[in-house]
CSV table of C-alpha atoms and ligand atoms in Angstrom, one decimal:
chain,number,residue,atom,x,y,z
A,1039,UNK,CA,0.0,0.0,0.0
A,1040,UNK,CA,1.1,3.5,-0.8
A,1041,UNK,CA,2.4,5.5,2.2
A,1042,UNK,CA,0.1,8.4,3.0
A,1043,UNK,CA,0.5,10.9,5.8
A,1044,UNK,CA,-3.2,11.3,6.7
A,1045,UNK,CA,-4.0,14.6,8.3
A,1046,UNK,CA,-7.8,14.3,7.8
A,1047,UNK,CA,-9.8,16.2,10.4
A,1048,UNK,CA,-12.4,13.4,10.8
A,1049,UNK,CA,-13.1,10.7,10.1
A,1050,UNK,CA,-9.4,10.4,10.5
A,1051,UNK,CA,-6.4,8.2,10.7
A,1052,UNK,CA,-6.4,5.0,12.7
A,1053,UNK,CA,-3.4,2.8,13.6
A,1054,UNK,CA,-2.5,0.4,10.8
A,1055,UNK,CA,-2.6,-2.6,13.1
A,1056,UNK,CA,-6.2,-1.6,14.1
A,1057,UNK,CA,-7.3,-1.4,10.5
A,1058,UNK,CA,-5.8,-4.8,9.8
A,1059,UNK,CA,-7.6,-6.5,12.7
A,1060,UNK,CA,-10.8,-4.6,11.9
A,1061,UNK,CA,-10.6,-5.9,8.3
A,1062,UNK,CA,-10.1,-9.5,9.5
A,1063,UNK,CA,-13.1,-9.3,11.8
A,1064,UNK,CA,-15.3,-8.3,8.8
A,1065,UNK,CA,-14.3,-11.5,7.1
A,1066,UNK,CA,-14.5,-13.8,10.1
A,1067,UNK,CA,-14.8,-12.9,13.8
A,1068,UNK,CA,-13.1,-15.1,16.4
A,1069,UNK,CA,-13.3,-18.3,14.5
A,1070,UNK,CA,-17.1,-18.3,14.4
A,1071,UNK,CA,-17.3,-18.8,10.6
A,1072,UNK,CA,-19.2,-15.5,10.6
A,1073,UNK,CA,-18.4,-11.9,10.1
A,1074,UNK,CA,-18.6,-9.5,13.1
A,1075,UNK,CA,-21.2,-7.7,10.9
A,1076,UNK,CA,-23.4,-10.8,10.7
A,1077,UNK,CA,-23.7,-11.7,14.4
A,1078,UNK,CA,-26.3,-10.6,17.0
A,1079,UNK,CA,-25.3,-7.8,19.2
A,1080,UNK,CA,-26.7,-10.0,22.0
A,1081,UNK,CA,-24.3,-12.8,21.2
A,1082,UNK,CA,-21.7,-13.5,23.9
A,1083,UNK,CA,-19.0,-12.6,21.5
A,1084,UNK,CA,-20.3,-9.1,20.9
A,1085,UNK,CA,-21.3,-8.6,24.5
A,1086,UNK,CA,-17.6,-9.2,25.3
A,1087,UNK,CA,-16.7,-6.5,22.8
A,1088,UNK,CA,-19.1,-4.0,24.4
A,1089,UNK,CA,-17.8,-4.9,27.9
A,1090,UNK,CA,-14.2,-4.6,27.0
A,1091,UNK,CA,-14.8,-1.3,25.2
A,1092,UNK,CA,-16.5,0.2,28.2
A,1093,UNK,CA,-13.9,-1.2,30.6
A,1094,UNK,CA,-11.0,0.2,28.5
A,1095,UNK,CA,-12.6,3.7,28.6
A,1096,UNK,CA,-12.8,3.4,32.4
A,1097,UNK,CA,-9.3,2.2,32.8
A,1098,UNK,CA,-7.7,4.7,30.4
A,1099,UNK,CA,-9.5,7.7,31.7
A,1100,UNK,CA,-9.7,6.6,35.4
A,1101,UNK,CA,-13.5,6.9,35.3
A,1102,UNK,CA,-14.8,7.0,38.9
A,1103,UNK,CA,-17.3,4.2,40.0
A,1104,UNK,CA,-20.3,6.5,40.1
A,1105,UNK,CA,-20.0,7.3,36.4
A,1106,UNK,CA,-21.4,5.2,33.6
A,1107,UNK,CA,-19.9,4.7,30.2
A,1108,UNK,CA,-22.2,4.2,27.2
A,1109,UNK,CA,-21.8,4.0,23.4
A,1110,UNK,CA,-24.7,5.4,21.4
A,1111,UNK,CA,-25.5,6.3,17.8
A,1112,UNK,CA,-26.3,9.8,16.5
A,1113,UNK,CA,-22.9,11.4,16.6
A,1114,UNK,CA,-21.8,14.2,18.9
A,1115,UNK,CA,-24.5,16.2,17.2
A,1116,UNK,CA,-27.1,14.1,19.1
A,1117,UNK,CA,-25.1,14.9,22.2
A,1118,UNK,CA,-26.0,18.5,21.7
A,1119,UNK,CA,-29.6,17.5,22.3
A,1120,UNK,CA,-29.0,14.8,24.9
A,1121,UNK,CA,-27.2,17.4,27.1
A,1122,UNK,CA,-30.2,19.7,27.7
A,1123,UNK,CA,-32.8,16.8,27.8
A,1124,UNK,CA,-30.9,15.2,30.6
A,1125,UNK,CA,-29.5,18.2,32.5
A,1126,UNK,CA,-31.7,21.3,31.8
A,1127,UNK,CA,-35.0,21.3,33.8
A,1128,UNK,CA,-37.9,23.2,32.3
A,1129,UNK,CA,-37.5,26.7,33.6
A,1130,UNK,CA,-33.8,26.1,34.2
A,1131,UNK,CA,-30.8,27.8,32.7
A,1132,UNK,CA,-27.7,26.6,30.9
A,1133,UNK,CA,-24.5,28.5,30.2
A,1134,UNK,CA,-22.5,28.0,27.0
A,1135,UNK,CA,-19.0,29.1,26.1
A,1136,UNK,CA,-19.0,29.6,22.3
A,1137,UNK,CA,-15.6,28.6,20.9
A,1138,UNK,CA,-16.6,27.7,17.3
A,1139,UNK,CA,-18.9,25.9,15.0
A,1140,UNK,CA,-19.5,22.8,17.2
A,1141,UNK,CA,-19.9,24.9,20.3
A,1142,UNK,CA,-22.4,27.1,18.4
A,1143,UNK,CA,-24.3,23.9,17.4
A,1144,UNK,CA,-24.5,22.7,21.0
A,1145,UNK,CA,-25.8,26.2,22.1
A,1146,UNK,CA,-28.5,26.2,19.4
A,1147,UNK,CA,-29.8,22.9,20.7
A,1148,UNK,CA,-29.8,24.2,24.2
A,1149,UNK,CA,-31.8,27.3,23.1
A,1150,UNK,CA,-34.4,24.9,21.5
A,1151,UNK,CA,-34.9,23.3,24.9
A,1152,UNK,CA,-35.0,26.4,27.2
A,1153,UNK,CA,-33.0,29.2,28.6
A,1154,UNK,CA,-29.5,28.5,27.2
A,1155,UNK,CA,-27.3,31.6,27.2
A,1156,UNK,CA,-23.9,32.3,25.6
A,1157,UNK,CA,-21.8,33.6,28.5
A,1158,UNK,CA,-18.6,34.0,26.4
A,1159,UNK,CA,-17.6,33.9,22.8
A,1160,UNK,CA,-14.5,34.3,20.6
A,1161,UNK,CA,-16.6,34.7,17.4
A,1162,UNK,CA,-15.6,38.3,16.8
A,1163,UNK,CA,-12.0,37.2,16.2
A,1164,UNK,CA,-13.0,34.2,14.1
A,1165,UNK,CA,-12.7,31.9,17.1
A,1166,UNK,CA,-8.9,32.2,17.2
A,1167,UNK,CA,-8.7,32.0,21.0
A,1168,UNK,CA,-10.5,30.5,24.1
A,1169,UNK,CA,-12.4,33.2,26.0
A,1170,UNK,CA,-11.1,33.9,29.5
A,1171,UNK,CA,-12.1,36.1,32.4
A,1172,UNK,CA,-15.9,35.6,32.1
A,1173,UNK,CA,-18.1,34.7,35.0
A,1174,UNK,CA,-20.1,31.6,35.2
A,1175,UNK,CA,-23.6,32.2,36.5
A,1176,UNK,CA,-24.0,30.3,39.8
A,1177,UNK,CA,-27.7,29.8,39.1
A,1178,UNK,CA,-27.1,27.9,35.8
A,1179,UNK,CA,-27.9,24.2,35.8
A,1180,UNK,CA,-24.8,23.5,33.8
A,1181,UNK,CA,-21.9,25.0,31.9
A,1182,UNK,CA,-21.3,23.6,28.4
A,1183,UNK,CA,-17.7,23.6,26.9
A,1184,UNK,CA,-16.1,22.2,23.8
A,1185,UNK,CA,-12.6,21.1,24.9
A,1186,UNK,CA,-11.0,21.2,21.4
A,1187,UNK,CA,-12.2,23.3,18.5
A,1188,UNK,CA,-11.5,21.0,15.6
A,1189,UNK,CA,-12.2,23.6,12.9
A,1190,UNK,CA,-10.3,26.6,14.4
A,1191,UNK,CA,-7.5,24.8,16.1
A,1192,UNK,CA,-8.0,26.0,19.7
A,1193,UNK,CA,-8.1,24.0,22.9
A,1194,UNK,CA,-8.9,24.6,26.5
A,1195,UNK,CA,-5.5,24.0,28.3
A,1196,UNK,CA,-7.2,24.3,31.7
A,1197,UNK,CA,-10.9,24.1,32.2
A,1198,UNK,CA,-12.5,27.0,34.1
A,1199,UNK,CA,-13.3,26.5,37.8
A,1200,UNK,CA,-17.1,26.2,37.6
A,1201,UNK,CA,-19.6,26.7,40.4
A,1202,UNK,CA,-22.0,24.6,38.4
A,1203,UNK,CA,-21.9,21.2,36.7
A,1204,UNK,CA,-19.8,21.0,33.6
A,1205,UNK,CA,-20.8,19.2,30.4
A,1206,UNK,CA,-18.0,18.9,27.8
A,1207,UNK,CA,-17.9,17.9,24.1
A,1208,UNK,CA,-14.5,16.2,23.9
A,1209,UNK,CA,-15.0,14.8,20.4
A,1210,UNK,CA,-11.7,15.8,19.0
A,1211,UNK,CA,-9.3,15.4,22.0
A,1212,UNK,CA,-10.7,12.6,24.0
A,1213,UNK,CA,-7.8,10.1,24.9
A,1214,UNK,CA,-5.3,12.7,23.7
A,1215,UNK,CA,-4.5,14.1,27.1
A,1216,UNK,CA,-5.1,13.4,30.7
A,1217,UNK,CA,-8.3,14.7,32.1
A,1218,UNK,CA,-10.0,14.5,35.5
A,1219,UNK,CA,-13.4,12.9,34.7
A,1220,UNK,CA,-14.8,13.9,38.1
A,1221,UNK,CA,-14.7,17.6,37.1
A,1222,UNK,CA,-17.5,16.8,34.6
A,1223,UNK,CA,-21.1,15.9,34.9
A,1224,UNK,CA,-21.0,14.5,31.4
A,1225,UNK,CA,-18.4,14.1,28.7
A,1226,UNK,CA,-19.4,13.1,25.2
A,1227,UNK,CA,-17.4,12.4,22.1
A,1228,UNK,CA,-18.1,11.1,18.6
A,1229,UNK,CA,-15.8,8.2,17.8
A,1230,UNK,CA,-14.4,9.4,14.5
A,1231,UNK,CA,-11.8,11.9,15.7
A,1232,UNK,CA,-9.7,9.9,18.1
A,1233,UNK,CA,-11.2,6.6,18.8
A,1234,UNK,CA,-12.6,4.7,15.7
A,1235,UNK,CA,-14.8,4.9,12.7
A,1236,UNK,CA,-17.9,7.1,12.7
A,1237,UNK,CA,-21.0,5.6,14.1
A,1238,UNK,CA,-20.5,5.4,17.9
A,1239,UNK,CA,-20.6,8.3,20.3
A,1240,UNK,CA,-19.1,7.9,23.8
A,1241,UNK,CA,-20.9,9.2,26.9
A,1242,UNK,CA,-19.3,9.3,30.3
A,1243,UNK,CA,-21.8,10.5,32.8
A,1244,UNK,CA,-22.2,11.0,36.5
A,1245,UNK,CA,-25.1,8.7,37.6
A,1246,UNK,CA,-25.8,10.8,40.7
A,1247,UNK,CA,-26.8,13.8,38.5
A,1248,UNK,CA,-29.0,12.0,36.1
A,1249,UNK,CA,-32.8,11.7,36.2
A,1250,UNK,CA,-33.3,15.2,37.6
A,1251,UNK,CA,-34.4,17.2,34.6
A,1252,UNK,CA,-38.1,16.4,35.1
A,1253,UNK,CA,-38.5,16.2,31.4
A,1254,UNK,CA,-40.4,13.6,29.5
A,1255,UNK,CA,-37.4,12.3,27.6
A,1256,UNK,CA,-37.8,10.4,24.3
A,1257,UNK,CA,-36.4,7.0,25.2
A,1258,UNK,CA,-33.3,7.1,22.9
A,1259,UNK,CA,-32.3,10.4,24.4
A,1260,UNK,CA,-32.7,9.2,28.0
A,1261,UNK,CA,-29.3,8.3,29.4
A,1262,UNK,CA,-30.9,6.5,32.3
A,1263,UNK,CA,-32.5,4.0,29.9
A,1264,UNK,CA,-29.2,3.3,28.2
A,1265,UNK,CA,-27.3,2.9,31.4
A,1266,UNK,CA,-29.9,0.4,32.7
A,1267,UNK,CA,-29.5,-1.7,29.6
A,1268,UNK,CA,-25.7,-1.6,29.7
A,1269,UNK,CA,-25.5,0.3,26.4
A,1270,UNK,CA,-27.6,-2.3,24.7
A,1271,UNK,CA,-31.1,-0.7,24.8
A,1272,UNK,CA,-31.2,-1.1,21.1
A,1273,UNK,CA,-28.7,-2.3,18.5
A,1274,UNK,CA,-25.5,-0.5,19.2
A,1275,UNK,CA,-23.2,0.7,16.3
A,1276,UNK,CA,-21.4,-2.7,16.5
A,1277,UNK,CA,-18.6,-2.1,14.1
A,1278,UNK,CA,-17.7,1.4,15.4
A,1279,UNK,CA,-17.7,0.0,18.9
A,1280,UNK,CA,-15.5,-2.9,17.9
A,1281,UNK,CA,-12.9,-0.8,16.1
A,1282,UNK,CA,-12.9,1.7,18.9
A,1283,UNK,CA,-12.1,-1.1,21.3
A,1284,UNK,CA,-9.2,-2.1,19.1
A,1285,UNK,CA,-7.9,1.5,19.1
A,1286,UNK,CA,-8.2,1.7,22.9
A,1287,UNK,CA,-6.3,-1.6,23.2
A,1288,UNK,CA,-3.6,-0.1,21.0
A,1289,UNK,CA,-3.5,3.0,23.2
A,1290,UNK,CA,-3.3,0.9,26.4
A,1291,UNK,CA,-0.4,-1.1,24.9
A,1292,UNK,CA,1.4,2.1,24.1
A,1293,UNK,CA,1.3,3.1,27.7
A,1294,UNK,CA,-2.1,4.8,27.9
A,1295,UNK,CA,-3.1,8.4,27.9
A,1296,UNK,CA,0.0,9.9,29.7
A,1297,UNK,CA,2.3,8.5,27.1
A,1298,UNK,CA,0.0,9.5,24.3
A,1299,UNK,CA,-0.2,13.0,25.7
A,1300,UNK,CA,3.6,13.4,25.6
A,1301,UNK,CA,3.7,12.2,22.0
A,1302,UNK,CA,1.0,14.6,21.0
A,1303,UNK,CA,2.8,17.4,22.7
A,1304,UNK,CA,6.0,16.6,20.8
A,1305,UNK,CA,4.1,16.5,17.5
A,1306,UNK,CA,2.4,19.8,18.2
A,1307,UNK,CA,5.7,21.4,19.3
A,1308,UNK,CA,7.4,20.3,16.1
A,1309,UNK,CA,4.8,21.7,13.8
A,1310,UNK,CA,4.1,24.9,15.6
A,1311,UNK,CA,7.8,25.6,15.9
A,1312,UNK,CA,8.0,25.5,12.1
A,1313,UNK,CA,4.8,27.7,11.7
A,1314,UNK,CA,6.4,30.3,14.0
A,1315,UNK,CA,9.9,30.2,12.4
A,1316,UNK,CA,9.0,29.9,8.8
A,1317,UNK,CA,8.3,33.4,7.3
A,1318,UNK,CA,5.9,31.9,4.7
A,1319,UNK,CA,3.4,30.7,7.3
A,1320,UNK,CA,1.4,32.1,10.1
A,1321,UNK,CA,-0.8,30.4,12.7
A,1322,UNK,CA,-4.5,31.1,13.0
A,1323,UNK,CA,-5.0,30.7,16.8
A,1324,UNK,CA,-3.2,32.5,19.5
A,1325,UNK,CA,-0.2,30.7,20.8
A,1326,UNK,CA,-1.5,30.0,24.4
A,1327,UNK,CA,-4.7,28.3,23.1
A,1328,UNK,CA,-3.2,26.3,20.3
A,1329,UNK,CA,-4.7,22.8,19.9
A,1330,UNK,CA,-2.4,19.8,20.0
A,1331,UNK,CA,-4.8,18.1,17.7
A,1332,UNK,CA,-5.6,20.5,14.9
A,1333,UNK,CA,-3.0,23.1,13.8
A,1334,UNK,CA,-4.5,25.8,11.6
A,1335,UNK,CA,-2.3,28.0,9.6
A,1336,UNK,CA,-2.2,30.0,6.4
A,1337,UNK,CA,0.4,31.1,3.9
A,1338,UNK,CA,1.6,34.7,4.3
A,1339,UNK,CA,1.5,35.0,0.6
A,1340,UNK,CA,-1.6,33.3,-0.9
A,1341,UNK,CA,0.0,33.3,-4.4
A,1342,UNK,CA,2.3,30.4,-3.2
A,1343,UNK,CA,-0.7,28.1,-2.6
A,1344,UNK,CA,-0.4,26.1,-5.8
A,1345,UNK,CA,3.3,25.6,-5.3
A,1346,UNK,CA,2.9,24.5,-1.7
A,1347,UNK,CA,0.0,22.3,-2.5
A,1348,UNK,CA,2.0,20.5,-5.2
A,1349,UNK,CA,4.9,20.0,-2.7
A,1350,UNK,CA,2.8,18.4,0.1
A,1351,UNK,CA,0.8,16.3,-2.3
A,1352,UNK,CA,4.0,14.8,-3.8
A,1353,UNK,CA,5.3,14.1,-0.3
A,1354,UNK,CA,2.3,11.8,0.2
A,1355,UNK,CA,0.5,14.2,2.6
A,1356,UNK,CA,-3.3,14.1,2.5
A,1357,UNK,CA,-6.1,16.1,4.2
A,1358,UNK,CA,-4.4,19.3,5.2
A,1359,UNK,CA,-6.7,21.7,3.3
A,1360,UNK,CA,-8.3,24.1,5.9
A,1361,UNK,CA,-11.9,24.2,6.7
A,1362,UNK,CA,-13.7,26.9,4.6
A,1363,UNK,CA,-14.3,29.0,7.8
A,1364,UNK,CA,-10.6,29.5,8.4
A,1365,UNK,CA,-9.1,28.8,5.0
A,1366,UNK,CA,-5.4,27.9,4.5
A,1367,UNK,CA,-4.4,24.7,6.1
A,1368,UNK,CA,-5.4,22.4,9.0
A,1369,UNK,CA,-3.1,19.7,10.0
A,1370,UNK,CA,-5.0,17.3,12.3
A,1371,UNK,CA,-2.5,15.3,14.5
A,1372,UNK,CA,-4.8,12.8,16.2
A,1373,UNK,CA,-3.4,10.0,18.3
A,1374,UNK,CA,-2.7,7.6,15.5
A,1375,UNK,CA,-0.7,10.1,13.4
A,1376,UNK,CA,3.0,9.3,13.9
A,1377,UNK,CA,5.6,12.0,14.6
A,1378,UNK,CA,7.2,10.9,11.4
A,1379,UNK,CA,4.3,12.3,9.4
A,1380,UNK,CA,4.7,15.7,11.2
A,1381,UNK,CA,8.4,15.7,10.2
A,1382,UNK,CA,7.5,15.2,6.6
A,1383,UNK,CA,5.1,18.2,6.7
A,1384,UNK,CA,7.8,20.3,8.4
A,1385,UNK,CA,10.3,19.3,5.7
A,1386,UNK,CA,7.9,20.4,3.0
A,1387,UNK,CA,7.3,23.7,4.6
A,1388,UNK,CA,11.1,24.2,4.8
A,1389,UNK,CA,11.5,23.2,1.2
A,1390,UNK,CA,9.1,25.9,0.1
A,1391,UNK,CA,10.9,28.5,2.2
A,1392,UNK,CA,14.3,27.5,0.7
A,1393,UNK,CA,12.9,27.8,-2.8
A,1394,UNK,CA,11.7,31.3,-2.0
A,1395,UNK,CA,14.7,32.5,-0.1
B,1874,PLP,C1,-16.8,16.5,14.6
B,1874,PLP,C2,-17.3,17.2,15.8
B,1874,PLP,C3,-18.6,17.2,16.2
B,1874,PLP,C4,-19.7,16.6,15.3
B,1874,PLP,O1,-19.7,15.2,15.4
B,1874,PLP,P1,-20.7,14.3,14.7
B,1874,PLP,O2,-20.3,13.0,15.2
B,1874,PLP,O3,-20.5,14.4,13.2
B,1874,PLP,O4,-22.1,14.7,15.1
B,1874,PLP,C5,-19.0,17.8,17.3
B,1874,PLP,N1,-18.1,18.4,18.2
B,1874,PLP,C6,-16.8,18.4,17.9
B,1874,PLP,C7,-15.8,19.0,18.8
B,1874,PLP,C8,-16.3,17.8,16.7
B,1874,PLP,O5,-15.0,17.8,16.4
């Protein structure tokens, strides 16, 4: 197979050994003479997959005992709706920090359900930083954050001290760095950024805080129902859960989240150093809030775009075109992207600078 340096923002790169095992399971799963795609989700073989997946999440993130781990369908987008249904009582209030497209999407769903207010936003500077110095209303039922802003390349380095429960969309940096789960009432994350293929969405939720919204919750959106049924209320996204399990095993074998965090920091340092040093490029986000997952940058002279594009394409780089709302380039350095791929990109950036010197 051709060597490609896959910088896709999502769905994104997965470890090659995970892809190989995932492919084998499609043909035959565990000597059953059947594909993983052909067996019942109630079979003992799949139940073992679901159990191990949930267990690995607990182990890798040190999830406290009073939290539940469930895998649902619907993407993180459904999480935008699940959050207020489960945590915003009728007549209650929710506070949102607006750090970009996905945070805006979450806020809009909150507004559909009740009094959801934007308490801080970085929209006026095209979301190039994480707002700071705002106050969190103590009468809010929860604060909603988006830990990593996939499109703009910003990331909360520290989460604000909150007087109220915190719900966080961690779709694009879950398992990339150490977190303290007990700081959050709920964490949710679509699989396809750092965990596995699209289809599954992970919810990590504090049981003690559930069942208090007083709402008549449609059954699929009611986390209590999913927890009661051990994430098997209905057919789960079996393949996405299985491949996520393989990725989490890979991560565990590598040494877990602390080791991954160090690798991610090194990748980010390597690329941002070049963005800062190379006169042909400039970063989109302010240095202190730069994401270790998604680095956004532009050419200082747009007329060099064709030449740069030809260079990175011929180096086997894929998926670094920026999102239309920022333009330029976005290099997504999720867990499975090796440092070697970052070095190739840096080389290409240097090559362009040398040609223009
Ligand atoms: C990709 C992304 C989403 C949307 O996820 P879907 O699974 O497509 O609904 C939401 N939030 C963040 C932070 C994302 O990166």
